[in-house]
Amino acid sequence: METVSLPHLPDYPLHICLFKDVNNAPFLRQQLLEGNTDFEYAFLDASILLSRNQVLAACFRAINDLLQDRLKSRNVHSEIVFSLSPNNNISESFRRFGVAETSRHILAVKVGGVQSQIEQHLKGSVEGNLVPLTDEQFAELRDESRLRKVYKIGATGNEAEAFVIGSMALKGS
Amino acid sequence: MAQPPPQQPLRTLPPPFNTSAESFELIAQGAESLLYRTTFLSPAQPAALKVRPQKTWRHPTLDKRLTRQRVLAEARVLVKLSGEGIVAGGGGRKVKDPKKKNDGGGDNGGVGALRGLVPAVLALDWERGWLVTEWIDGVTVKLGIYQRDLAADEGVLRGLLGRIGRVVGLLHLAGVVHGDLTTSNMMLRPTRTPGTNADAMARAEEERGEVEVEGGLEGDIVLIDFGLATQSVSDEDRAVDLYVLERAFGSTHPKEEGQFDEVLKAYGESMGKPGKVVLRRLEDVRMRGRKKSMLG
């Protein structure tokens, strides 16, 4: 698990875990659907993530929108999922970027909270292998063709990052 | 929050930066905006924060609308350019005839070659009036020319002017006119292969101040400050863009003015056929000035 303190948002530390080969995605999805308050996380399907900076940019946008009181979804965690999307369709963004029944690799993000508790809870609830949060890992886990389709891009390497992050930032304008 | 911040910014920053513990170094200030160097996403990642402060003398509704429009226009142009060559289906407005694209910039790919030569947008808030972009390392072209090694071969300067012309050509081919081309709005970034580990390492080295470019005119030309940029493919707009650069160059670098032709030559080469038309149009613009007379 990694705890990231985004510059300019010191009061909102991010606790992030990247799990590879997760066995219980349907269970995790169920907790979100039921609104289980023990599972207030952003569970992202890691196969559709491009880079670490992309994830952090989504978190920044979600927290900033929270602070500005203009969340488009229920809470800051669902907003992180929504922030990744290049368009304004909320349910589509959950479908594409959130945990699905078939998700194999999952990125869990928690805004705020006590690190040790979150780590313990996540490790106990997500059946998968914890791997480091690096661009190399994202490259290994991602589904190139889905990523291309979602962002309408022809390349999925680092050269696409600027366009992807830019599109996320412009969303809703 | 208990301690007073070490260096109070000159102006009040918009949230969330007003409560930030990071440092903000004021780099430039214009009539429209303030430019700070700060960090973004990671304390190790430098970034440029462009703030458009409220103009209290304007009606609040109008002020909000103008600020929103301007922040968004700048960001849209930058994002569009950063998607050059990778966006499936050309992305939005088609730029002239794709065949003509291939005429130009053949030496380095042409289409998509501009991507990476403009700052990447990291975040923005059009309601609060700020835009964060990637920080571009290096010195401005203006400073580079001022500090250049006069003992060096004139070919070095010509090489630089050629790269400027080529980048402007690529920009115009991409369907964007800059609106304020000057040698202060171009950076001379130390060359590195983008998107590799070497890139990350180069960044780290630059952070530690191990790589310093002084006196040389090598490096990639990176265009900055798209605050006045517009999406246009008209010959007139393109010619005026070149004219503004020509005049700015002449007054900023009088000693080098005579070699400006090098810029236009490279521009023509990278633009291909449409470039010829623009260069002819430039001659008209020179005769009458930047503004097209609306009289008669």
Short mmCIF file of C-alpha atoms in Angstrom, two decimals:
data_model
loop_
_atom_site.label_atom_id
_atom_site.label_comp_id
_atom_site.label_asym_id
_atom_site.label_seq_id
_atom_site.Cartn_x
_atom_site.Cartn_y
_atom_site.Cartn_z
CA MET A 1 0.00 0.00 0.00
CA GLU A 2 1.11 3.49 -0.78
CA THR A 3 0.02 6.67 0.89
CA VAL A 4 0.25 9.64 -1.44
CA SER A 5 0.02 13.22 -0.34
CA LEU A 6 -0.95 15.28 -3.34
CA PRO A 7 0.71 18.69 -3.46
CA HIS A 8 -1.81 21.44 -2.52
CA LEU A 9 -4.17 18.94 -0.87
CA PRO A 10 -2.33 18.06 2.34
CA ASP A 11 -5.57 17.38 4.23
CA TYR A 12 -6.63 14.66 1.83
CA PRO A 13 -4.03 11.89 1.82
CA LEU A 14 -4.68 9.07 -0.63
CA HIS A 15 -4.24 5.47 0.43
CA ILE A 16 -3.79 3.40 -2.69
CA CYS A 17 -3.47 -0.34 -3.25
CA LEU A 18 -2.95 -2.03 -6.59
CA PHE A 19 -4.07 -5.67 -6.60
CA LYS A 20 -3.18 -8.10 -9.35
CA ASP A 21 -5.13 -11.29 -10.11
CA VAL A 22 -8.08 -10.54 -7.87
CA ASN A 23 -10.43 -13.45 -7.25
CA ASN A 24 -13.35 -11.74 -5.60
CA ALA A 25 -14.27 -8.82 -7.83
CA PRO A 26 -18.01 -9.76 -7.71
CA PHE A 27 -17.94 -9.56 -3.92
CA LEU A 28 -16.31 -6.12 -3.96
CA ARG A 29 -18.78 -4.87 -6.52
CA GLN A 30 -21.61 -6.19 -4.40
CA GLN A 31 -20.40 -4.21 -1.37
CA LEU A 32 -20.48 -1.01 -3.44
CA LEU A 33 -23.94 -1.77 -4.81
CA GLU A 34 -25.25 -2.45 -1.33
CA GLY A 35 -23.72 0.75 -0.09
CA ASN A 36 -21.77 -1.06 2.62
CA THR A 37 -20.20 1.79 4.57
CA ASP A 38 -17.15 -0.32 5.39
CA PHE A 39 -16.32 -0.19 1.70
CA GLU A 40 -15.97 3.49 1.02
CA TYR A 41 -13.30 3.15 -1.61
CA ALA A 42 -12.85 3.96 -5.24
CA PHE A 43 -12.40 0.50 -6.75
CA LEU A 44 -10.99 0.94 -10.24
CA ASP A 45 -10.55 -1.68 -12.90
CA ALA A 46 -6.78 -1.48 -13.33
CA SER A 47 -6.86 -2.93 -16.82
CA ILE A 48 -8.14 0.36 -18.14
CA LEU A 49 -5.60 2.59 -16.43
CA LEU A 50 -2.77 4.23 -18.30
CA SER A 51 -0.46 5.58 -15.64
CA ARG A 52 0.10 6.61 -12.08
CA ASN A 53 -0.20 10.27 -12.98
CA GLN A 54 -3.53 9.62 -14.65
CA VAL A 55 -4.88 8.15 -11.41
CA LEU A 56 -3.47 10.98 -9.32
CA ALA A 57 -4.93 13.57 -11.70
CA ALA A 58 -8.35 11.93 -11.35
CA CYS A 59 -8.02 12.05 -7.56
CA PHE A 60 -6.97 15.69 -7.66
CA ARG A 61 -9.96 16.62 -9.77
CA ALA A 62 -12.36 14.67 -7.55
CA ILE A 63 -11.05 16.25 -4.34
CA ASN A 64 -10.99 19.72 -5.86
CA ASP A 65 -14.56 19.29 -7.04
CA LEU A 66 -15.46 18.11 -3.54
CA LEU A 67 -13.89 21.23 -2.04
CA GLN A 68 -15.68 23.43 -4.54
CA ASP A 69 -18.93 21.69 -3.70
CA ARG A 70 -19.70 20.50 -7.20
CA LEU A 71 -19.53 16.72 -7.06
CA LYS A 72 -21.45 15.14 -9.89
CA SER A 73 -21.77 11.78 -8.13
CA ARG A 74 -22.51 10.58 -4.60
CA ASN A 75 -19.17 11.04 -2.89
CA VAL A 76 -15.50 11.71 -3.48
CA HIS A 77 -14.78 8.02 -4.12
CA SER A 78 -17.35 7.60 -6.85
CA GLU A 79 -16.19 10.95 -8.19
CA ILE A 80 -12.66 9.54 -8.65
CA VAL A 81 -14.13 6.83 -10.87
CA PHE A 82 -16.12 9.42 -12.78
CA SER A 83 -13.10 11.73 -13.11
CA LEU A 84 -11.28 9.17 -15.21
CA SER A 85 -13.92 9.26 -17.87
CA PRO A 86 -13.49 11.54 -20.88
CA ASN A 87 -17.25 12.17 -21.01
CA ASN A 88 -20.10 13.19 -18.75
CA ASN A 89 -22.00 9.94 -18.53
CA ILE A 90 -21.80 8.85 -14.91
CA SER A 91 -23.18 5.32 -15.16
CA GLU A 92 -21.03 4.64 -18.20
CA SER A 93 -17.97 5.82 -16.30
CA PHE A 94 -18.75 3.41 -13.45
CA ARG A 95 -19.19 0.61 -15.94
CA ARG A 96 -15.93 1.35 -17.69
CA PHE A 97 -13.64 2.36 -14.89
CA GLY A 98 -15.20 0.86 -11.79
CA VAL A 99 -14.85 -2.71 -10.57
CA ALA A 100 -16.90 -5.17 -12.64
CA GLU A 101 -17.81 -8.82 -12.08
CA THR A 102 -15.04 -9.77 -14.47
CA SER A 103 -12.34 -7.39 -13.21
CA ARG A 104 -9.04 -9.14 -12.65
CA HIS A 105 -6.85 -6.30 -11.48
CA ILE A 106 -8.12 -3.69 -9.09
CA LEU A 107 -6.86 -0.38 -7.86
CA ALA A 108 -8.34 0.68 -4.54
CA VAL A 109 -8.19 4.32 -3.51
CA LYS A 110 -9.27 5.71 -0.17
CA VAL A 111 -9.31 9.43 0.54
CA GLY A 112 -8.35 10.17 4.13
CA GLY A 113 -8.57 7.75 7.04
CA VAL A 114 -6.02 5.87 9.09
CA GLN A 115 -3.45 4.12 6.97
CA SER A 116 -2.95 1.02 9.10
CA GLN A 117 -6.68 0.33 9.38
CA ILE A 118 -7.28 0.80 5.67
CA GLU A 119 -4.36 -1.41 4.75
CA GLN A 120 -5.56 -4.13 7.07
CA HIS A 121 -9.12 -3.92 5.83
CA LEU A 122 -8.16 -3.92 2.15
CA LYS A 123 -5.74 -6.80 2.52
CA GLY A 124 -8.44 -8.70 4.34
CA SER A 125 -11.18 -7.98 1.82
CA VAL A 126 -9.48 -8.08 -1.56
CA GLU A 127 -8.22 -11.49 -2.59
CA GLY A 128 -5.31 -10.58 -4.81
CA ASN A 129 -1.61 -9.85 -4.93
CA LEU A 130 -0.49 -6.41 -3.88
CA VAL A 131 1.86 -4.91 -6.46
CA PRO A 132 3.63 -1.54 -6.54
CA LEU A 133 1.90 1.48 -8.01
CA THR A 134 4.24 2.08 -10.95
CA ASP A 135 3.76 2.86 -14.62
CA GLU A 136 5.45 -0.44 -15.43
CA GLN A 137 2.79 -2.31 -13.47
CA PHE A 138 -0.01 -0.39 -15.16
CA ALA A 139 1.52 -1.20 -18.54
CA GLU A 140 1.58 -4.87 -17.63
CA LEU A 141 -2.01 -4.99 -16.38
CA ARG A 142 -3.77 -2.90 -18.96
CA ASP A 143 -6.05 -3.97 -21.75
CA GLU A 144 -4.71 -1.95 -24.68
CA SER A 145 -7.73 -2.30 -26.92
CA ARG A 146 -10.22 -1.22 -24.25
CA LEU A 147 -8.06 1.73 -23.31
CA ARG A 148 -7.83 2.80 -26.96
CA LYS A 149 -11.55 2.56 -27.35
CA VAL A 150 -12.48 4.43 -24.20
CA TYR A 151 -10.20 7.38 -24.82
CA LYS A 152 -10.48 7.17 -28.62
CA ILE A 153 -6.76 7.04 -29.06
CA GLY A 154 -4.52 5.08 -31.37
CA ALA A 155 -1.63 4.62 -28.98
CA THR A 156 -1.47 3.64 -25.34
CA GLY A 157 2.11 4.38 -24.41
CA ASN A 158 3.41 7.34 -22.43
CA GLU A 159 2.84 9.49 -25.49
CA ALA A 160 -0.90 9.26 -24.83
CA GLU A 161 -0.73 10.43 -21.22
CA ALA A 162 -0.86 14.16 -21.91
CA PHE A 163 -3.92 13.81 -24.09
CA VAL A 164 -5.69 11.49 -21.66
CA ILE A 165 -5.06 13.65 -18.59
CA GLY A 166 -5.96 16.76 -20.57
CA SER A 167 -9.24 15.23 -21.73
CA MET A 168 -10.09 14.27 -18.16
CA ALA A 169 -9.36 17.80 -16.96
CA LEU A 170 -11.53 19.35 -19.67
CA LYS A 171 -14.49 17.13 -19.00
CA GLY A 172 -17.70 18.96 -18.26
CA SER A 173 -16.53 22.20 -19.84
CA MET B 1 -1.91 25.93 9.27
CA ALA B 2 -0.56 26.88 12.67
CA GLN B 3 2.57 28.45 11.24
CA PRO B 4 2.52 31.37 8.87
CA PRO B 5 3.53 30.32 5.35
CA PRO B 6 7.22 30.97 4.67
CA GLN B 7 6.64 33.19 1.68
CA GLN B 8 3.26 34.71 1.20
CA PRO B 9 2.29 34.79 -2.46
CA LEU B 10 2.07 38.28 -3.87
CA ARG B 11 -1.56 37.85 -4.71
CA THR B 12 -4.22 35.69 -3.20
CA LEU B 13 -4.25 32.39 -5.01
CA PRO B 14 -7.49 30.63 -5.85
CA PRO B 15 -8.43 27.51 -3.92
CA PRO B 16 -7.09 24.91 -3.40
CA PHE B 17 -3.75 26.71 -3.77
CA ASN B 18 -4.61 29.32 -1.14
CA THR B 19 -4.22 26.73 1.60
CA SER B 20 -1.31 24.89 0.02
CA ALA B 21 1.97 24.35 1.79
CA GLU B 22 3.85 24.12 -1.51
CA SER B 23 5.98 26.95 -2.78
CA PHE B 24 4.82 29.28 -5.52
CA GLU B 25 7.47 31.14 -7.41
CA LEU B 26 6.10 34.01 -9.45
CA ILE B 27 7.63 33.65 -12.90
CA ALA B 28 5.75 36.20 -14.93
CA GLN B 29 2.88 38.58 -14.65
CA GLY B 30 0.81 40.02 -17.43
CA ALA B 31 -2.39 41.95 -17.73
CA GLU B 32 -4.41 38.77 -17.86
CA SER B 33 -2.65 36.32 -15.67
CA LEU B 34 0.04 35.37 -13.21
CA LEU B 35 2.38 32.49 -13.82
CA TYR B 36 3.80 30.52 -10.91
CA ARG B 37 6.18 27.64 -10.71
CA THR B 38 4.94 25.08 -8.25
CA THR B 39 4.55 21.32 -8.04
CA PHE B 40 1.74 19.05 -9.12
CA LEU B 41 0.70 15.43 -8.51
CA SER B 42 4.03 14.74 -6.85
CA PRO B 43 6.35 17.00 -4.86
CA ALA B 44 9.05 16.04 -7.37
CA GLN B 45 7.07 17.12 -10.40
CA PRO B 46 7.41 20.81 -11.25
CA ALA B 47 4.44 22.45 -12.89
CA ALA B 48 3.31 25.82 -14.21
CA LEU B 49 0.25 27.34 -12.59
CA LYS B 50 -1.43 30.07 -14.59
CA VAL B 51 -3.91 32.07 -12.58
CA ARG B 52 -6.34 34.54 -14.07
CA PRO B 53 -7.28 36.72 -11.12
CA GLN B 54 -10.65 38.30 -10.82
CA LYS B 55 -10.95 41.69 -12.41
CA THR B 56 -12.95 43.59 -9.86
CA TRP B 57 -13.78 46.46 -12.17
CA ARG B 58 -15.70 44.17 -14.49
CA HIS B 59 -19.23 43.07 -13.85
CA PRO B 60 -18.92 39.75 -11.97
CA THR B 61 -21.04 37.84 -14.47
CA LEU B 62 -19.07 39.11 -17.43
CA ASP B 63 -15.79 38.55 -15.61
CA LYS B 64 -16.67 34.93 -14.86
CA ARG B 65 -17.69 34.32 -18.42
CA LEU B 66 -14.57 35.81 -19.95
CA THR B 67 -12.29 34.00 -17.52
CA ARG B 68 -14.03 30.72 -18.19
CA GLN B 69 -13.81 31.20 -21.94
CA ARG B 70 -10.14 32.08 -21.87
CA VAL B 71 -9.03 29.30 -19.53
CA LEU B 72 -10.96 26.79 -21.60
CA ALA B 73 -9.77 28.09 -24.96
CA GLU B 74 -6.16 27.76 -23.88
CA ALA B 75 -6.64 24.30 -22.40
CA ARG B 76 -8.56 23.01 -25.40
CA VAL B 77 -5.86 24.08 -27.80
CA LEU B 78 -3.16 22.45 -25.68
CA VAL B 79 -5.08 19.20 -25.28
CA LYS B 80 -5.88 19.13 -28.97
CA LEU B 81 -2.20 19.54 -29.79
CA SER B 82 -1.12 16.91 -27.28
CA GLY B 83 -3.43 14.49 -29.06
CA GLU B 84 -1.86 15.19 -32.45
CA GLY B 85 -1.15 11.97 -34.25
CA ILE B 86 -2.59 9.67 -31.59
CA VAL B 87 -6.23 10.61 -31.52
CA ALA B 88 -8.22 8.06 -33.45
CA GLY B 89 -9.85 9.52 -36.52
CA GLY B 90 -7.91 12.78 -36.49
CA GLY B 91 -9.86 14.20 -33.58
CA GLY B 92 -12.45 16.86 -34.16
CA ARG B 93 -11.91 19.35 -36.91
CA LYS B 94 -10.10 18.07 -39.92
CA VAL B 95 -7.05 20.07 -40.82
CA LYS B 96 -7.01 20.81 -44.52
CA ASP B 97 -6.14 17.98 -46.77
CA PRO B 98 -4.29 15.13 -45.05
CA LYS B 99 -2.27 14.64 -48.23
CA LYS B 100 -0.83 18.08 -47.80
CA LYS B 101 0.21 17.16 -44.30
CA ASN B 102 2.47 14.55 -45.75
CA ASP B 103 4.14 17.09 -48.00
CA GLY B 104 5.50 18.85 -44.96
CA GLY B 105 7.73 17.81 -42.13
CA GLY B 106 8.79 14.72 -43.96
CA ASP B 107 12.12 14.74 -42.15
CA ASN B 108 10.56 13.94 -38.81
CA GLY B 109 7.20 12.45 -39.40
CA GLY B 110 5.21 15.66 -39.72
CA VAL B 111 1.84 14.64 -38.34
CA GLY B 112 2.01 14.21 -34.61
CA ALA B 113 5.53 15.62 -34.43
CA LEU B 114 4.20 18.58 -32.50
CA ARG B 115 2.91 16.43 -29.68
CA GLY B 116 5.41 16.76 -26.88
CA LEU B 117 6.46 20.17 -28.16
CA VAL B 118 3.70 21.92 -26.20
CA PRO B 119 3.11 21.75 -22.43
CA ALA B 120 0.74 19.01 -21.26
CA VAL B 121 -2.39 20.12 -19.40
CA LEU B 122 -2.52 18.56 -15.93
CA ALA B 123 -5.56 20.23 -14.39
CA LEU B 124 -7.77 23.27 -14.62
CA ASP B 125 -10.70 24.93 -12.97
CA TRP B 126 -12.56 27.26 -15.29
CA GLU B 127 -14.73 28.55 -12.51
CA ARG B 128 -11.82 29.53 -10.33
CA GLY B 129 -9.70 30.61 -13.27
CA TRP B 130 -6.58 28.50 -13.12
CA LEU B 131 -4.71 26.11 -15.35
CA VAL B 132 -1.86 23.79 -14.43
CA THR B 133 0.48 22.56 -17.12
CA GLU B 134 3.65 20.59 -17.25
CA TRP B 135 6.77 22.61 -16.48
CA ILE B 136 9.05 23.03 -19.46
CA ASP B 137 12.73 22.88 -18.62
CA GLY B 138 15.30 25.09 -20.20
CA VAL B 139 15.57 28.77 -21.07
CA THR B 140 13.45 30.90 -23.35
CA VAL B 141 14.67 31.20 -26.92
CA LYS B 142 15.06 34.91 -26.22
CA LEU B 143 17.49 34.27 -23.39
CA GLY B 144 19.18 31.53 -25.37
CA ILE B 145 19.94 33.95 -28.19
CA TYR B 146 21.05 36.68 -25.78
CA GLN B 147 23.40 34.30 -24.03
CA ARG B 148 24.61 32.53 -27.07
CA ASP B 149 28.23 31.86 -27.66
CA LEU B 150 29.13 34.55 -30.19
CA ALA B 151 32.30 32.70 -31.07
CA ALA B 152 30.24 29.76 -32.24
CA ASP B 153 29.53 29.13 -35.87
CA GLU B 154 26.64 31.10 -37.34
CA GLY B 155 25.25 27.77 -38.40
CA VAL B 156 24.15 27.14 -34.82
CA LEU B 157 21.90 30.18 -34.87
CA ARG B 158 20.57 29.25 -38.28
CA GLY B 159 19.84 25.79 -36.99
CA LEU B 160 17.81 27.27 -34.17
CA LEU B 161 15.89 29.56 -36.49
CA GLY B 162 15.17 26.60 -38.71
CA ARG B 163 13.73 24.64 -35.80
CA ILE B 164 11.55 27.61 -34.87
CA GLY B 165 10.16 27.82 -38.39
CA ARG B 166 9.52 24.12 -38.46
CA VAL B 167 7.62 24.10 -35.16
CA VAL B 168 5.47 27.03 -36.22
CA GLY B 169 4.74 25.20 -39.46
CA LEU B 170 3.68 22.09 -37.57
CA LEU B 171 1.49 24.19 -35.30
CA HIS B 172 -0.28 25.78 -38.25
CA LEU B 173 -0.67 22.40 -39.93
CA ALA B 174 -2.34 21.18 -36.76
CA GLY B 175 -4.97 23.88 -37.21
CA VAL B 176 -3.82 26.26 -34.51
CA VAL B 177 -2.44 29.78 -34.65
CA HIS B 178 -0.54 30.87 -31.57
CA GLY B 179 -1.55 34.52 -31.52
CA ASP B 180 1.51 35.75 -29.65
CA LEU B 181 4.62 34.24 -31.19
CA THR B 182 7.68 35.81 -29.64
CA THR B 183 11.02 34.41 -28.61
CA SER B 184 9.88 34.67 -24.97
CA ASN B 185 7.03 32.30 -25.71
CA MET B 186 9.35 29.58 -26.93
CA MET B 187 11.45 27.42 -24.70
CA LEU B 188 14.70 25.78 -25.60
CA ARG B 189 14.32 22.44 -23.86
CA PRO B 190 17.35 20.23 -23.43
CA THR B 191 16.88 17.33 -25.81
CA ARG B 192 15.74 14.06 -24.36
CA THR B 193 13.79 11.13 -25.63
CA PRO B 194 10.32 11.64 -24.26
CA GLY B 195 8.46 8.88 -22.53
CA THR B 196 11.34 6.66 -21.56
CA ASN B 197 13.15 5.82 -18.39
CA ALA B 198 15.98 7.98 -19.61
CA ASP B 199 13.43 10.75 -19.65
CA ALA B 200 12.60 10.22 -16.01
CA MET B 201 16.26 10.07 -15.16
CA ALA B 202 16.99 13.21 -17.12
CA ARG B 203 14.22 14.92 -15.18
CA ALA B 204 15.72 13.77 -11.91
CA GLU B 205 19.12 15.03 -12.99
CA GLU B 206 17.71 18.35 -13.98
CA GLU B 207 16.04 18.52 -10.59
CA ARG B 208 19.41 18.15 -8.96
CA GLY B 209 20.81 20.77 -11.27
CA GLU B 210 23.23 18.41 -12.93
CA VAL B 211 22.21 19.26 -16.43
CA GLU B 212 22.62 22.89 -17.32
CA VAL B 213 22.39 24.27 -20.77
CA GLU B 214 24.21 27.51 -21.16
CA GLY B 215 25.47 29.28 -24.19
CA GLY B 216 24.29 26.54 -26.52
CA LEU B 217 21.31 26.79 -28.79
CA GLU B 218 20.63 23.09 -28.90
CA GLY B 219 17.37 21.55 -27.76
CA ASP B 220 13.76 21.18 -28.76
CA ILE B 221 11.69 24.26 -29.39
CA VAL B 222 8.67 24.06 -27.11
CA LEU B 223 5.94 26.62 -27.65
CA ILE B 224 4.40 28.05 -24.48
CA ASP B 225 1.70 30.53 -23.50
CA PHE B 226 -1.30 29.65 -25.64
CA GLY B 227 -3.37 32.33 -23.94
CA LEU B 228 -4.14 34.02 -27.27
CA ALA B 229 -4.17 30.90 -29.42
CA THR B 230 -7.10 30.13 -31.66
CA GLN B 231 -8.08 27.20 -33.82
CA SER B 232 -7.80 28.41 -37.37
CA VAL B 233 -6.53 27.26 -40.73
CA SER B 234 -6.93 30.54 -42.57
CA ASP B 235 -3.97 31.87 -44.54
CA GLU B 236 -4.59 35.32 -43.17
CA ASP B 237 -4.38 34.19 -39.52
CA ARG B 238 -1.30 32.12 -40.25
CA ALA B 239 0.39 34.99 -42.07
CA VAL B 240 -0.39 37.37 -39.21
CA ASP B 241 1.06 34.82 -36.77
CA LEU B 242 4.31 34.86 -38.76
CA TYR B 243 4.22 38.63 -39.07
CA VAL B 244 3.91 39.07 -35.32
CA LEU B 245 6.89 36.77 -34.87
CA GLU B 246 8.87 38.63 -37.50
CA ARG B 247 8.27 42.00 -35.88
CA ALA B 248 8.87 40.69 -32.37
CA PHE B 249 12.05 38.99 -33.48
CA GLY B 250 13.32 42.13 -35.21
CA SER B 251 12.90 44.27 -32.15
CA THR B 252 14.11 41.70 -29.62
CA HIS B 253 17.06 40.50 -31.65
CA PRO B 254 18.11 43.35 -33.96
CA LYS B 255 21.55 41.83 -34.56
CA GLU B 256 20.04 38.58 -35.74
CA GLU B 257 17.16 40.14 -37.65
CA GLY B 258 18.83 39.61 -41.00
CA GLN B 259 18.67 35.88 -40.58
CA PHE B 260 14.95 35.67 -39.95
CA ASP B 261 14.53 34.36 -43.48
CA GLU B 262 15.79 31.09 -42.12
CA VAL B 263 12.60 30.82 -40.04
CA LEU B 264 10.40 31.45 -43.05
CA LYS B 265 12.35 28.99 -45.18
CA ALA B 266 11.93 26.20 -42.64
CA TYR B 267 8.29 27.16 -42.16
CA GLY B 268 7.69 26.78 -45.88
CA GLU B 269 9.42 23.42 -45.89
CA SER B 270 7.51 21.99 -42.95
CA MET B 271 4.19 23.35 -44.19
CA GLY B 272 4.50 22.11 -47.73
CA LYS B 273 2.13 23.57 -50.32
CA PRO B 274 -0.17 25.59 -48.02
CA GLY B 275 2.97 27.23 -46.65
CA LYS B 276 3.71 28.89 -49.98
CA VAL B 277 0.32 30.58 -49.91
CA VAL B 278 0.86 31.76 -46.37
CA LEU B 279 4.28 33.19 -47.21
CA ARG B 280 2.80 35.08 -50.14
CA ARG B 281 0.10 36.37 -47.84
CA LEU B 282 2.77 37.45 -45.39
CA GLU B 283 4.03 39.89 -47.98
CA ASP B 284 0.62 41.55 -48.09
CA VAL B 285 0.49 41.68 -44.32
CA ARG B 286 3.91 43.34 -44.23
CA MET B 287 2.62 46.06 -46.52
CA ARG B 288 -0.36 46.90 -44.37
CA GLY B 289 0.37 45.72 -40.85
CA ARG B 290 -1.28 43.22 -38.55
CA LYS B 291 -4.79 44.60 -38.69
CA LYS B 292 -6.77 44.13 -41.81
CA SER B 293 -8.32 47.42 -42.71
CA MET B 294 -12.05 47.29 -42.68
CA LEU B 295 -12.33 50.56 -44.56
CA GLY B 296 -13.28 50.48 -48.20
#
